PDB file of C-alpha atoms in Angstrom:
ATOM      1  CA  UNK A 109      -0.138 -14.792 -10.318  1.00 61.00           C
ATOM      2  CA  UNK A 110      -1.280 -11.299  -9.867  1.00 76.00           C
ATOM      3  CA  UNK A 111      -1.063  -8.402 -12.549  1.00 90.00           C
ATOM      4  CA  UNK A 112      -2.223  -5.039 -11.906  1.00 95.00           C
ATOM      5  CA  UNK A 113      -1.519  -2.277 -14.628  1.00 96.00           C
ATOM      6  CA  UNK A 114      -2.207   1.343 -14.199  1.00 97.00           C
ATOM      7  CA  UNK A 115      -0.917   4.302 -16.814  1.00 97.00           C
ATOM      8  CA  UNK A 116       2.627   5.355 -15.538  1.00 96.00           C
ATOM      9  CA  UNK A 117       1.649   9.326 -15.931  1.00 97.00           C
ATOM     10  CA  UNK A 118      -1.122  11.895 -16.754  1.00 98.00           C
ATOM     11  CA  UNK A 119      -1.058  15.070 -17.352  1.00 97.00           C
ATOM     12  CA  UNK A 120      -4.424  17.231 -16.762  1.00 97.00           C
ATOM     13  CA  UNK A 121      -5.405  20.873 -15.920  1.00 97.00           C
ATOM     14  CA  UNK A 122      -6.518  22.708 -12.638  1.00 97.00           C
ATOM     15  CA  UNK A 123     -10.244  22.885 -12.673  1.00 97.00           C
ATOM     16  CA  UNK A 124     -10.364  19.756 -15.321  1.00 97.00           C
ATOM     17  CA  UNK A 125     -11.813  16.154 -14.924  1.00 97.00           C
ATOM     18  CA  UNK A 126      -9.231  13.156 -14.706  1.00 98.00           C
ATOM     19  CA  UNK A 127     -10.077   9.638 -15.280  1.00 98.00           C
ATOM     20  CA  UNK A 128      -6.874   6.921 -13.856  1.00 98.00           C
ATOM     21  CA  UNK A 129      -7.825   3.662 -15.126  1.00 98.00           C
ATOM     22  CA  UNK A 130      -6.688   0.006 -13.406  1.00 98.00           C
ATOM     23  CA  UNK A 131      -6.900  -3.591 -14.869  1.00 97.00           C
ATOM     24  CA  UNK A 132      -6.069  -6.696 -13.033  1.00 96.00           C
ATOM     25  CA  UNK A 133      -5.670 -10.417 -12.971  1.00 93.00           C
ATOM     26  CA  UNK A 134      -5.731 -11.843  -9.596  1.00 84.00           C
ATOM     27  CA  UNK A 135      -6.049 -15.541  -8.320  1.00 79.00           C
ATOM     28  CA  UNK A 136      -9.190 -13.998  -6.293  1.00 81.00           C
ATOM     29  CA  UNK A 137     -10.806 -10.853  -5.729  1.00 86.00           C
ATOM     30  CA  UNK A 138     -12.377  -9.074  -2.029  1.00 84.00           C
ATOM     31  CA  UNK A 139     -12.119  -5.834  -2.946  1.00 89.00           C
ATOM     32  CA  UNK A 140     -10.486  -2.940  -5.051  1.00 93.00           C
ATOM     33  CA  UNK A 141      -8.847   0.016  -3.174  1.00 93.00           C
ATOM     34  CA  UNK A 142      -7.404   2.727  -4.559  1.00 95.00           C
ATOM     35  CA  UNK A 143      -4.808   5.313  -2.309  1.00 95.00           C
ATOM     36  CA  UNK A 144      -3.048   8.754  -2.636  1.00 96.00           C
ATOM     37  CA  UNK A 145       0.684   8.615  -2.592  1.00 95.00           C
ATOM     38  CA  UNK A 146       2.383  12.433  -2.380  1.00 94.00           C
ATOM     39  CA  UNK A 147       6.215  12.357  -2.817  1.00 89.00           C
ATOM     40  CA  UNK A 148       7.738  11.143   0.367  1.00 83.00           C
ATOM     41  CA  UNK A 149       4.794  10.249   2.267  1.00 87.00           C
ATOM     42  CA  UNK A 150       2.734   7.473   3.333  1.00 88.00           C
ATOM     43  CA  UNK A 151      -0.462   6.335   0.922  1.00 91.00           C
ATOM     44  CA  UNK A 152      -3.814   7.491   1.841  1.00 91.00           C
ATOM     45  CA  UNK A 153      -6.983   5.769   1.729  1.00 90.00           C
ATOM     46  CA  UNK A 154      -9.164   7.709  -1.107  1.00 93.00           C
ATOM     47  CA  UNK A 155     -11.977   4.657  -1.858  1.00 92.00           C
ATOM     48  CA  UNK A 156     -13.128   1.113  -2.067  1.00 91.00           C
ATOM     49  CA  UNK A 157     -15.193  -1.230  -4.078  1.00 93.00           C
ATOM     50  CA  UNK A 158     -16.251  -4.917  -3.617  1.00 89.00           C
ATOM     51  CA  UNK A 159     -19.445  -4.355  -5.774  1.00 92.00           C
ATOM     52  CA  UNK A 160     -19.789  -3.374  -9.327  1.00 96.00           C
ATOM     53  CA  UNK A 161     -20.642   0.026  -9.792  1.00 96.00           C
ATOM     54  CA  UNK A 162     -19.508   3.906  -8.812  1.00 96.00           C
ATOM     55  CA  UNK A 163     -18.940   4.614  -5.178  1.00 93.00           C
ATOM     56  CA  UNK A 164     -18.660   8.383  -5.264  1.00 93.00           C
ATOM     57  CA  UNK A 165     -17.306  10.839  -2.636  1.00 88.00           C
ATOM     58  CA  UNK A 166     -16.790  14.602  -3.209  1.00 93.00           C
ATOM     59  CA  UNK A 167     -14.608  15.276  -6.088  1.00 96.00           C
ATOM     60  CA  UNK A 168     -13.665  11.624  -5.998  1.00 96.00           C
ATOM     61  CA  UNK A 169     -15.221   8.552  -7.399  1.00 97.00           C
ATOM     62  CA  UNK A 170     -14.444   4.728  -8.293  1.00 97.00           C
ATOM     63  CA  UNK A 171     -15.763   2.505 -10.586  1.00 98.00           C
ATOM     64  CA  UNK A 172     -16.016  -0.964 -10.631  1.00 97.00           C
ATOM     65  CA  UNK A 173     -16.554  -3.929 -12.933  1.00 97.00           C
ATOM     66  CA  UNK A 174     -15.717  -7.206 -11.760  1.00 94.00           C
ATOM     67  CA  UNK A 175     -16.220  -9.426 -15.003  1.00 94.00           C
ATOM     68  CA  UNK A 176     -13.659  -6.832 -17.151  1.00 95.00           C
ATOM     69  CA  UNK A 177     -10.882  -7.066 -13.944  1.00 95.00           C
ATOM     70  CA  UNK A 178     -11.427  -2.706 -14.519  1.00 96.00           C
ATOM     71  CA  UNK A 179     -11.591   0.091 -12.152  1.00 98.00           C
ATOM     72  CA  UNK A 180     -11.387   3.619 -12.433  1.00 98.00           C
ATOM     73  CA  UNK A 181     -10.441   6.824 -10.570  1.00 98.00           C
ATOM     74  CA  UNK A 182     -12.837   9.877 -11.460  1.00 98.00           C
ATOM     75  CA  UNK A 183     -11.283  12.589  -9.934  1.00 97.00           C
ATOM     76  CA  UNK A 184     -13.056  16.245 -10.793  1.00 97.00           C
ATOM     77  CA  UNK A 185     -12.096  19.992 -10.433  1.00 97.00           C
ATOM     78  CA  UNK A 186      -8.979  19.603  -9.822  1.00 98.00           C
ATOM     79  CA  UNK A 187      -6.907  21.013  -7.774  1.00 97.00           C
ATOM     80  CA  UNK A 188      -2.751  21.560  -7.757  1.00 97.00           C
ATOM     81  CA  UNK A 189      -2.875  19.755  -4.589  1.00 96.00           C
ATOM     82  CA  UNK A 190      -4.108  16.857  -6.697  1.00 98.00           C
ATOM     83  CA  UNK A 191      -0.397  16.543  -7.553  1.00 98.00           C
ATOM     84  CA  UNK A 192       0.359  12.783  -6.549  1.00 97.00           C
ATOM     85  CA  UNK A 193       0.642   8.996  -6.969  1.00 97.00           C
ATOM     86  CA  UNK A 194      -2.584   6.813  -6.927  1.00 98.00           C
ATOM     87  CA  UNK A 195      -2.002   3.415  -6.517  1.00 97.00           C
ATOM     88  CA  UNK A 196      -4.859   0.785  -7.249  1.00 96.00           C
ATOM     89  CA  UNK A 197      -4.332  -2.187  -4.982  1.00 94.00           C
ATOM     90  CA  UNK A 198      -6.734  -5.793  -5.139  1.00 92.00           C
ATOM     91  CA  UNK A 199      -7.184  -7.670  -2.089  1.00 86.00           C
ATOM     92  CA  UNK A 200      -7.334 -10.932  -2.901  1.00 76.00           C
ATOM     93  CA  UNK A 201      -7.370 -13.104   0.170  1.00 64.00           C
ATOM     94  CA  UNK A 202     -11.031 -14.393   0.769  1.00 55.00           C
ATOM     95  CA  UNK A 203      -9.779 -14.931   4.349  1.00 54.00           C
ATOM     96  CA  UNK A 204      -9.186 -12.210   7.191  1.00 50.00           C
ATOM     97  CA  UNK A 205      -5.778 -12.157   6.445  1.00 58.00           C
ATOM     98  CA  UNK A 206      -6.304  -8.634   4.546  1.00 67.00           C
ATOM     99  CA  UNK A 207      -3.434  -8.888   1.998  1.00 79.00           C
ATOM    100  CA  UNK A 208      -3.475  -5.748  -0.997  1.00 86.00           C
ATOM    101  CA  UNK A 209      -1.293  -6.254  -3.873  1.00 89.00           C
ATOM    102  CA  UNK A 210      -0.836  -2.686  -5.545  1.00 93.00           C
ATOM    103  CA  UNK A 211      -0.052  -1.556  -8.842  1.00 95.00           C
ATOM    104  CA  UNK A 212       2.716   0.658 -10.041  1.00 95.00           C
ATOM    105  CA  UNK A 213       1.051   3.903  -9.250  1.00 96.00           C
ATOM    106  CA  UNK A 214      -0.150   6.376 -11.550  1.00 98.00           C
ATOM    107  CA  UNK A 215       1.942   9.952 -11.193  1.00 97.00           C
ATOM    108  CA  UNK A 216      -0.833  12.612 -11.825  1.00 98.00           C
ATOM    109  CA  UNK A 217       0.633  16.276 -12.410  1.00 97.00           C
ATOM    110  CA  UNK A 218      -1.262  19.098 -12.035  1.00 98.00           C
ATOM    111  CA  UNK A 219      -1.060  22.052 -14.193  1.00 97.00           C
ATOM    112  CA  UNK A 220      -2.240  25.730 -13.683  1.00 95.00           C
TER     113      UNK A 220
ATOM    114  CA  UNK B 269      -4.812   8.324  18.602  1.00 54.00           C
ATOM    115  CA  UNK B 270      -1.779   7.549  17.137  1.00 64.00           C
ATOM    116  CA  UNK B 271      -1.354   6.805  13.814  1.00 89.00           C
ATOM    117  CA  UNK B 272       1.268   4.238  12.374  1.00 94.00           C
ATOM    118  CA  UNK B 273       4.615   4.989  13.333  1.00 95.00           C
ATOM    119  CA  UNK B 274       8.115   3.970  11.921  1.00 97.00           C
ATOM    120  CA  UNK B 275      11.750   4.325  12.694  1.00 97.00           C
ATOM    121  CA  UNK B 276      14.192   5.581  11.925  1.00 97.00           C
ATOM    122  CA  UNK B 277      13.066   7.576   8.831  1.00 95.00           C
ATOM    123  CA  UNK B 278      16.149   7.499   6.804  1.00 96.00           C
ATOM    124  CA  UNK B 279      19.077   5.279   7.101  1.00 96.00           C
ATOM    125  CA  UNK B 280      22.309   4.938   4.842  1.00 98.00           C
ATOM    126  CA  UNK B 281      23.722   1.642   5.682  1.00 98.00           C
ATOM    127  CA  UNK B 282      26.982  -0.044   3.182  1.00 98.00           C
ATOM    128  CA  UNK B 283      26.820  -3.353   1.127  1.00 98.00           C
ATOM    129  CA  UNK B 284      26.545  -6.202   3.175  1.00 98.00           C
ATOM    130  CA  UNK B 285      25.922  -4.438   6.384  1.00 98.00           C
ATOM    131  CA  UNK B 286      22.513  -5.868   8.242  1.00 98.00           C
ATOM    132  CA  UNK B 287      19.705  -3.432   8.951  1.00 98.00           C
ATOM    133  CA  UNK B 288      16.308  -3.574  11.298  1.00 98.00           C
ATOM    134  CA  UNK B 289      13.691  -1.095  11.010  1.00 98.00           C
ATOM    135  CA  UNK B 290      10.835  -0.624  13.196  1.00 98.00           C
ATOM    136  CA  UNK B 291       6.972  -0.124  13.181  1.00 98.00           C
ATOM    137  CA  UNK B 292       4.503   0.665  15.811  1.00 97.00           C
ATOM    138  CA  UNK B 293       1.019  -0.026  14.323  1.00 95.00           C
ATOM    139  CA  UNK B 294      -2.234   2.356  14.525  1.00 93.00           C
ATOM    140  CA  UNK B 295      -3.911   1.738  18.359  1.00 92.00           C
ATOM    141  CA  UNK B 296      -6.482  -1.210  17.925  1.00 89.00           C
ATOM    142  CA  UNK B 297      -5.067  -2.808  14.811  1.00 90.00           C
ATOM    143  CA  UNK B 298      -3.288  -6.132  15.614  1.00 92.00           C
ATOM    144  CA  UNK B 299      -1.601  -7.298  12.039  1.00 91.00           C
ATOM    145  CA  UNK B 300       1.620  -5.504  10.366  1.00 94.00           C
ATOM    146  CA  UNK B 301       2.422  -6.125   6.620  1.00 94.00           C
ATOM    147  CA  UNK B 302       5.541  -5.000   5.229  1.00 97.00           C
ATOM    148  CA  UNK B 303       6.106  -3.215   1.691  1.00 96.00           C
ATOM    149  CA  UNK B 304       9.340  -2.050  -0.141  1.00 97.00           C
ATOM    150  CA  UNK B 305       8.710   0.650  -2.351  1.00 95.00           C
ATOM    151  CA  UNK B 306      11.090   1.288  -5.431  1.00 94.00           C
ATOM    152  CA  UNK B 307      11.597   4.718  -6.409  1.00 90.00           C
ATOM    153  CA  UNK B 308       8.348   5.735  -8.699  1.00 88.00           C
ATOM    154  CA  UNK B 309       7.289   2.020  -8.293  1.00 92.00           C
ATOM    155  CA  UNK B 310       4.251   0.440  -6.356  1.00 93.00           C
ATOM    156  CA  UNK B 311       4.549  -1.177  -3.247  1.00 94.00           C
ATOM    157  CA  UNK B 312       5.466  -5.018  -3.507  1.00 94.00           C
ATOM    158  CA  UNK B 313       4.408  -7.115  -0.544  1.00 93.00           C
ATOM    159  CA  UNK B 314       7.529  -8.278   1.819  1.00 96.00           C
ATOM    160  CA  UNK B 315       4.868 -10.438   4.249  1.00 94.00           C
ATOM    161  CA  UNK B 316       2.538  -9.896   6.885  1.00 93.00           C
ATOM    162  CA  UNK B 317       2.322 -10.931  10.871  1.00 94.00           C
ATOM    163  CA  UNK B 318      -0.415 -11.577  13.312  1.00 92.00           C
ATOM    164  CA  UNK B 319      -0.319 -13.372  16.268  1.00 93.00           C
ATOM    165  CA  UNK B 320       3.796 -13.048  16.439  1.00 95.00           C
ATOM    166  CA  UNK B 321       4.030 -15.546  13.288  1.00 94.00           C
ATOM    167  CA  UNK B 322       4.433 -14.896   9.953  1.00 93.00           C
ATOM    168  CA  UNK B 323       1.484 -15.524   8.004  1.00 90.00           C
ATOM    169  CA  UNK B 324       1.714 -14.346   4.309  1.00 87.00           C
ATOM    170  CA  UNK B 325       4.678 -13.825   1.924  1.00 90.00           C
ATOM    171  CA  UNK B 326       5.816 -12.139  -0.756  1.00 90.00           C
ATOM    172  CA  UNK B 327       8.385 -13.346  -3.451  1.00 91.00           C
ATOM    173  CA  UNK B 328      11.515 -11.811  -1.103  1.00 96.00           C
ATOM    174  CA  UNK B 329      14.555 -13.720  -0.430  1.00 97.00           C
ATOM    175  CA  UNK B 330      15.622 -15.068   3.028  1.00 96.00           C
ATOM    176  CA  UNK B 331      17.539 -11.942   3.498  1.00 98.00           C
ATOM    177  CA  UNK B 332      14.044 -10.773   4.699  1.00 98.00           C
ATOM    178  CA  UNK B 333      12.769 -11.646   7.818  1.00 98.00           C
ATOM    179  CA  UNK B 334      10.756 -10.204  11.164  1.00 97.00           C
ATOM    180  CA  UNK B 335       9.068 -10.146  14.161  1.00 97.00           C
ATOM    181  CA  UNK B 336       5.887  -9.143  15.605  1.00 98.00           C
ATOM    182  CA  UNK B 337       6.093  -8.743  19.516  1.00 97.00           C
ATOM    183  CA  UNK B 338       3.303  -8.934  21.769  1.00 97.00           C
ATOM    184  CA  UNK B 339       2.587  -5.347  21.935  1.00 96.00           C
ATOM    185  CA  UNK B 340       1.948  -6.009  18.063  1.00 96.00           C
ATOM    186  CA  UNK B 341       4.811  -3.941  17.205  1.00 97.00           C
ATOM    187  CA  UNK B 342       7.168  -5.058  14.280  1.00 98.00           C
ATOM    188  CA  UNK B 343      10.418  -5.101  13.288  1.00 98.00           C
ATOM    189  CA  UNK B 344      11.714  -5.985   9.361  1.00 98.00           C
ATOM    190  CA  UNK B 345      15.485  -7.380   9.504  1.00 98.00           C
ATOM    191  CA  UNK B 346      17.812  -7.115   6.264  1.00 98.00           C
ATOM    192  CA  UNK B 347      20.872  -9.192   6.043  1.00 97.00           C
ATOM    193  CA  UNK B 348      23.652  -8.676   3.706  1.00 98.00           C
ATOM    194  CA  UNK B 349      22.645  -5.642   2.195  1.00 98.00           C
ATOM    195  CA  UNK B 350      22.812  -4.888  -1.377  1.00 98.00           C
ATOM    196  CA  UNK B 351      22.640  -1.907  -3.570  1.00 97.00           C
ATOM    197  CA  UNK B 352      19.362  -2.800  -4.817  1.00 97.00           C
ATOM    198  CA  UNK B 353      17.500  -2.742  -1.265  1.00 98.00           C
ATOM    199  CA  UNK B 354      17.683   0.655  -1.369  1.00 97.00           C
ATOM    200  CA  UNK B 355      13.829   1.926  -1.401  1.00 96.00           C
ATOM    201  CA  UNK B 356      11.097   3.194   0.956  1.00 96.00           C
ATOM    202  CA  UNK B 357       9.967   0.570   3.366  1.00 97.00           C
ATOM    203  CA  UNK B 358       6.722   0.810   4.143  1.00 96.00           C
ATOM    204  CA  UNK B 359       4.701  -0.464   7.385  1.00 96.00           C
ATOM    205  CA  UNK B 360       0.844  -0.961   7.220  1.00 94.00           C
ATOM    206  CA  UNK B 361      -1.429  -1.590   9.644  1.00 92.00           C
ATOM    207  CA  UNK B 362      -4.520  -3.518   9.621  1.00 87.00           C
ATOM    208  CA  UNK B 363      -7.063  -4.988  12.404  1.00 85.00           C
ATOM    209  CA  UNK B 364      -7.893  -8.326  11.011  1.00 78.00           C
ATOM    210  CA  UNK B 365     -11.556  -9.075  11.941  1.00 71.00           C
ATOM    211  CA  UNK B 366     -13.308  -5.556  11.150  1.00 66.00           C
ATOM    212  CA  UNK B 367     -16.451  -6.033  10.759  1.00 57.00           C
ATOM    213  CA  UNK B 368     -16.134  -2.701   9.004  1.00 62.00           C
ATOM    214  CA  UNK B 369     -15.068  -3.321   5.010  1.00 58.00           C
ATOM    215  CA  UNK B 370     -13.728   0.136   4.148  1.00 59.00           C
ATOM    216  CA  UNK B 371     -11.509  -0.864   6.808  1.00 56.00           C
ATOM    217  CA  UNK B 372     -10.486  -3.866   5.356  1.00 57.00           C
ATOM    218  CA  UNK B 373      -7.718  -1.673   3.911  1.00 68.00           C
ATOM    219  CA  UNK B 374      -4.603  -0.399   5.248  1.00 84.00           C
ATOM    220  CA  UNK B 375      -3.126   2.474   7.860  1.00 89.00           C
ATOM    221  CA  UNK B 376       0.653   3.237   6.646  1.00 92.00           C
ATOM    222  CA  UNK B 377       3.126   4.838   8.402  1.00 93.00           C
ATOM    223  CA  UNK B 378       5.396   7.474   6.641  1.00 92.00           C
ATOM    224  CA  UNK B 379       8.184   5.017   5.811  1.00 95.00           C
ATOM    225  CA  UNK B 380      11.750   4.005   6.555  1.00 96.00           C
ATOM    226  CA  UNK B 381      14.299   5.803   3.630  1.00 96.00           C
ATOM    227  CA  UNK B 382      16.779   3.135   3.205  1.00 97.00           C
ATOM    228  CA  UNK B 383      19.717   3.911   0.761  1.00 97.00           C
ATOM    229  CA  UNK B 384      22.813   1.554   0.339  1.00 98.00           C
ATOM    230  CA  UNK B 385      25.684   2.623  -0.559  1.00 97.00           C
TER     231      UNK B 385
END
């Protein structure tokens, strides 16, 4: 089976450094993505990691590490717009079929 | 170039009542996976299509079931409705041999708002 467990909420300050962590237990692994949810909208590609190691771009990075099952969002100076779900998703087919199986999101709230 | 695109965006429907929604996928992309999202949940696979058959699935009853057309378009079909369909059904996009592996991800659409009632 799959299992993929991310904190339910965070709380962090405008202009602060947030860290969203992600474990998982998948029958495989291709692949780690993670996506930006705001209320009432479609999720948004924000990174992806197949590798161990940080993959960092602008005020966003993800970390890998494929023999704990752990990733991490590093998200820095934020911003109120920061506001949002981030879901961490595996892929887990080894194929092309491209199947992600997320998490329960992460709500991340903002504060001035 | 358009991006995902779903209809109709909200839709009350009653117990037991039968409901399709509808998914155009991103230009270029030729597989459509299906998600229902519970309020402040993550989204839990429904299935997926390419090639007009269903190829993966998710742990969802028979109530479940679609179509991919030759265009690649989709359509998700709901029969006998219950209370606890109600969510955010999401379309995602996908072209399944990119040789590109940050695109190995998705493209969702906005969503379908189902509540029933």
């Amino acid at each position: 089976g799959q299992n993929i467990d991310q904190p339910t909420e965070m709380t962090a300050t405008e202009g602060a450094i947030v860290q969203i962590n992600c474990t998982y237990q998948t029958s495989g692994f291709n692949g780690l993505f993670w996506y930006q949810q705001h209320a009432g909208e479609a999720p948004t590609f924000l990174s992806y990691n197949v590798l161990d190691g940080l993959e960092e771009k602008g005020r966003f990075s993800s970390f890998l590490s494929r023999s704990k099952g752990y990733s991490y969002l590093l998200l820095k100076e934020l911003q109120m717009k920061d506001s949002a779900s981030y879901l961490c998703a595996v892929r887990d087919d080894g194929n092309a079929g491209n199947m992600l199986t997320f998490g329960g999101g992460t709500r991340l709230m903002v504060k001035p | 170039d358009a991006g995902v695109t779903q209809s109709p965006t909200h839709l009350i429907k009653t117990r037991g009542q039968q409901v399709t929604l509808r998914c155009s996928p991103k230009s270029g992309h030729d597989t459509v996976s299906w998600y229902q999202q519970a309020l402040g949940q993550g989204p839990q696979f429904i299935f997926q299509y390419y090639e007009e058959e269903e190829r993966q699935r998710g742990n969802f009853p028979d109530r479940f079931s679609g179509h991919q057309f030759p265009n690649y378009s989709s359509e998700l079909n709901v029969n006998a409705l219950l209370l606890g369909d109600s969510a955010l059904y999401l379309c995602a996009s996908s072209r399944r041999q990119d040789p590109r592996p940050y695109n190995y991800g998705y493209t969702f659409g906005s969503g379908t708002r189902l509540t029933v009632v």
